[in-house]
Tab-separated table of C-alpha atoms in Angstrom:
chain	number	residue	atom	x	y	z
A	1	MET	CA	48.062	2.817	-23.245
A	2	GLU	CA	45.690	1.284	-22.039
A	3	PRO	CA	43.112	-0.379	-25.130
A	4	LYS	CA	40.186	0.601	-26.551
A	5	GLN	CA	36.376	-0.962	-25.660
A	6	THR	CA	34.948	-2.729	-28.389
A	7	PRO	CA	31.239	-0.995	-29.028
A	8	PHE	CA	29.771	-4.625	-27.635
A	9	LYS	CA	31.400	-4.381	-24.164
A	10	ALA	CA	30.803	-0.465	-24.570
A	11	GLY	CA	27.464	-1.342	-25.448
A	12	VAL	CA	27.056	-4.632	-23.037
A	13	ASN	CA	28.128	-1.801	-20.220
A	14	ALA	CA	25.840	0.691	-21.335
A	15	GLY	CA	22.830	-2.049	-20.940
A	16	LEU	CA	23.448	-3.091	-18.360
A	17	ILE	CA	23.262	-0.013	-16.768
A	18	LEU	CA	20.504	1.231	-18.827
A	19	GLY	CA	18.442	-1.672	-17.260
A	20	ILE	CA	19.175	-0.944	-13.937
A	21	VAL	CA	17.163	2.406	-14.312
A	22	SER	CA	14.762	1.032	-16.330
A	23	ILE	CA	13.941	-1.662	-12.641
A	24	ILE	CA	14.381	1.022	-10.485
A	25	LEU	CA	11.616	3.332	-13.319
A	26	THR	CA	8.953	0.082	-13.261
A	27	PHE	CA	8.925	0.062	-9.347
A	28	VAL	CA	8.958	4.004	-8.569
A	29	PHE	CA	5.377	3.828	-11.037
A	30	TYR	CA	4.905	0.952	-9.334
A	31	PHE	CA	4.389	1.791	-5.625
A	32	LEU	CA	2.878	4.619	-6.651
A	33	GLY	CA	0.090	2.451	-8.058
A	34	ALA	CA	0.031	-0.616	-9.814
A	35	GLU	CA	-2.261	0.943	-12.867
A	36	GLN	CA	0.778	3.661	-13.641
A	37	LEU	CA	2.409	0.408	-15.012
A	38	VAL	CA	0.881	0.765	-18.385
A	39	SER	CA	0.068	4.458	-18.733
A	40	THR	CA	1.378	6.609	-21.557
A	41	LEU	CA	3.117	9.210	-18.606
A	42	PHE	CA	5.445	5.801	-17.894
A	43	GLN	CA	5.921	3.997	-21.727
A	44	VAL	CA	7.301	8.364	-22.700
A	45	VAL	CA	9.395	8.389	-19.802
A	46	SER	CA	10.947	5.413	-20.321
A	47	LEU	CA	10.772	5.893	-23.371
A	48	VAL	CA	13.650	9.226	-23.249
A	49	VAL	CA	15.359	8.108	-20.191
A	50	SER	CA	16.182	5.823	-22.202
A	51	LEU	CA	17.218	7.043	-25.403
A	52	GLY	CA	19.004	9.486	-23.642
A	53	LEU	CA	21.618	7.725	-21.292
A	54	VAL	CA	21.651	5.215	-24.521
A	55	ILE	CA	23.037	8.805	-26.268
A	56	TYR	CA	25.137	9.572	-22.855
A	57	PHE	CA	26.937	6.423	-22.986
A	58	GLY	CA	27.332	7.106	-26.485
A	59	ILE	CA	28.911	10.082	-26.410
A	60	GLN	CA	31.302	8.668	-23.800
A	61	TYR	CA	32.291	6.230	-26.007
A	62	ARG	CA	33.347	7.936	-29.129
A	63	LYS	CA	34.830	10.206	-26.696
A	64	SER	CA	36.579	7.272	-24.936
A	65	ILE	CA	37.502	5.750	-27.854
A	66	GLY	CA	39.120	9.728	-29.878
A	67	GLY	CA	35.790	11.844	-30.368
A	68	TYR	CA	34.814	9.554	-33.910
A	69	MET	CA	32.950	7.536	-33.729
A	70	GLU	CA	32.074	5.895	-37.299
A	71	PHE	CA	28.035	5.069	-37.448
A	72	GLY	CA	28.170	1.170	-37.653
A	73	ALA	CA	30.123	0.288	-34.617
A	74	ALA	CA	27.766	3.851	-33.569
A	75	PHE	CA	24.325	1.144	-34.393
A	76	ASN	CA	26.056	-1.900	-32.708
A	77	PHE	CA	26.730	-0.077	-29.070
A	78	SER	CA	23.414	1.307	-30.129
A	79	PHE	CA	21.720	-1.929	-30.403
A	80	VAL	CA	23.778	-4.096	-27.805
A	81	THR	CA	23.172	-1.312	-25.493
A	82	LEU	CA	18.971	-1.225	-26.695
A	83	VAL	CA	19.139	-5.854	-25.349
A	84	VAL	CA	21.375	-5.189	-22.560
A	85	GLY	CA	18.048	-3.656	-20.717
A	86	ALA	CA	15.515	-5.609	-21.867
A	87	LEU	CA	16.598	-8.070	-21.246
A	88	ILE	CA	17.918	-7.244	-17.225
A	89	SER	CA	14.272	-5.397	-17.293
A	90	VAL	CA	13.045	-7.957	-18.375
A	91	ALA	CA	14.183	-10.399	-15.812
A	92	GLY	CA	13.000	-7.392	-13.224
A	93	MET	CA	9.214	-7.531	-14.475
A	94	MET	CA	9.580	-11.013	-13.744
A	95	ILE	CA	10.769	-10.697	-10.311
A	96	LEU	CA	7.390	-7.370	-9.955
A	97	TYR	CA	5.130	-9.184	-11.889
A	98	PHE	CA	6.115	-13.473	-10.629
A	99	VAL	CA	7.647	-12.972	-6.769
A	100	VAL	CA	7.317	-9.356	-5.523
A	101	ASP	CA	2.885	-8.920	-6.484
A	102	PRO	CA	1.699	-12.155	-8.699
A	103	ALA	CA	-1.862	-10.364	-8.100
A	104	LEU	CA	-0.384	-8.071	-10.965
A	105	PRO	CA	-0.282	-9.326	-14.726
A	106	GLY	CA	-3.742	-10.061	-13.525
A	107	VAL	CA	-4.158	-5.838	-12.787
A	108	MET	CA	-1.835	-5.203	-15.717
A	109	ALA	CA	-3.860	-7.221	-17.548
A	110	ASP	CA	-7.353	-5.535	-16.707
A	111	ALA	CA	-6.063	-1.775	-16.666
A	112	THR	CA	-4.807	-2.844	-19.785
A	113	LEU	CA	-8.248	-3.836	-21.475
A	114	GLU	CA	-9.808	-1.157	-20.274
A	115	LYS	CA	-7.484	1.565	-21.344
A	116	SER	CA	-7.722	-0.562	-24.914
A	117	MET	CA	-11.499	-0.106	-24.548
A	118	ALA	CA	-11.420	3.320	-24.005
A	119	MET	CA	-9.183	3.656	-26.919
A	120	MET	CA	-11.763	2.088	-28.917
A	121	GLU	CA	-15.163	3.667	-27.910
A	122	SER	CA	-13.534	7.419	-28.868
A	123	PHE	CA	-13.298	5.588	-31.856
A	124	GLY	CA	-16.051	4.395	-32.186
A	125	VAL	CA	-15.663	0.651	-33.349
A	126	ALA	CA	-15.378	-0.956	-29.271
A	127	ASP	CA	-19.724	-1.121	-29.683
A	128	ALA	CA	-18.617	-3.046	-33.426
A	129	MET	CA	-17.851	-5.755	-30.860
A	130	THR	CA	-19.188	-9.155	-29.896
A	131	SER	CA	-18.219	-10.954	-25.899
A	132	ASP	CA	-16.094	-13.382	-27.744
A	133	GLN	CA	-13.651	-11.365	-29.686
A	134	ILE	CA	-13.537	-9.596	-25.914
A	135	ASP	CA	-12.915	-13.270	-24.688
A	136	GLU	CA	-10.543	-13.456	-27.208
A	137	MET	CA	-8.292	-10.066	-26.519
A	138	ARG	CA	-8.935	-11.012	-22.807
A	139	LYS	CA	-6.453	-13.970	-23.634
A	140	SER	CA	-4.800	-12.281	-25.843
A	141	VAL	CA	-3.989	-9.248	-23.276
A	142	ALA	CA	-3.852	-12.184	-20.732
A	143	ASP	CA	-1.546	-13.831	-22.120
A	144	GLY	CA	1.654	-10.908	-22.732
A	145	PHE	CA	1.943	-10.947	-19.671
A	146	THR	CA	3.512	-14.031	-18.806
A	147	PRO	CA	6.287	-15.205	-19.052
A	148	LEU	CA	6.373	-16.467	-22.260
A	149	GLY	CA	4.437	-13.365	-23.334
A	150	MET	CA	7.129	-11.417	-22.108
A	151	LEU	CA	9.541	-13.134	-23.620
A	152	LYS	CA	7.454	-13.391	-27.000
A	153	GLY	CA	7.320	-9.330	-26.831
A	154	GLN	CA	11.018	-8.909	-26.569
A	155	LEU	CA	11.597	-10.812	-30.133
A	156	PHE	CA	9.084	-9.220	-32.298
A	157	MET	CA	11.703	-5.570	-30.498
A	158	LEU	CA	13.641	-6.872	-31.618
A	159	ILE	CA	12.694	-5.673	-34.835
A	160	GLY	CA	12.062	-2.612	-33.077
A	161	TYR	CA	14.901	-1.574	-30.620
A	162	ALA	CA	16.602	-2.486	-34.550
A	163	ILE	CA	15.261	0.780	-36.312
A	164	ILE	CA	15.939	3.025	-33.120
A	165	ALA	CA	19.416	1.589	-32.660
A	166	LEU	CA	19.789	3.069	-36.503
A	167	ILE	CA	18.217	6.353	-35.800
A	168	LEU	CA	21.127	6.298	-32.561
A	169	GLY	CA	23.403	5.925	-34.941
A	170	ALA	CA	22.652	8.960	-36.715
A	171	ILE	CA	23.195	10.698	-33.277
A	172	LEU	CA	26.420	9.360	-32.174
A	173	LYS	CA	27.993	8.645	-35.403
A	174	LYS	CA	30.917	11.248	-35.921
A	175	ARG	CA	33.647	11.087	-38.591
A	176	ASP	CA	37.100	12.420	-38.220
A	177	LYS	CA	36.334	15.630	-40.846
A	178	SER	CA	40.774	15.624	-40.373
A	179	LEU	CA	40.513	12.288	-43.022
A	180	ASP	CA	39.201	13.910	-45.644
A	181	TYR	CA	41.329	14.423	-48.981
């Protein structure tokens, strides 16, 4: 009988695949047009694919350990999968941004700023902003596309990954009701 995988090891394996799929998705949208990387469509597709893969791999893992999984194991699996996938995805984005197309961070920062300004205009807030505020916003957005900015962003996302992993853990858990008295 082969030993059962731990949620951590299964999460690392699933996270590797999730990260690679994320990189492929990023490059596909990049080749469709660099501005597509800040589009709502890209964000939605990335989220749906990521959640779908975590659920799929979680169900596969649950089946491999006997068909039942406690919430703690499901949470650990989901969190590790999301974190490993994100780290690999960030590494792929750094390769895209700083090796493949070094001008891309500037393009991304400009596109993000344009999208933010358009949203603020729709709320009527953009007119009240001074040029100093817009310049500070531009600098802040540009800083987010540096290697350090990308890593900082992932540190803040750990809270988001934990919340998503809680939800996914609730979806993936399955209690063995035969153990109830």
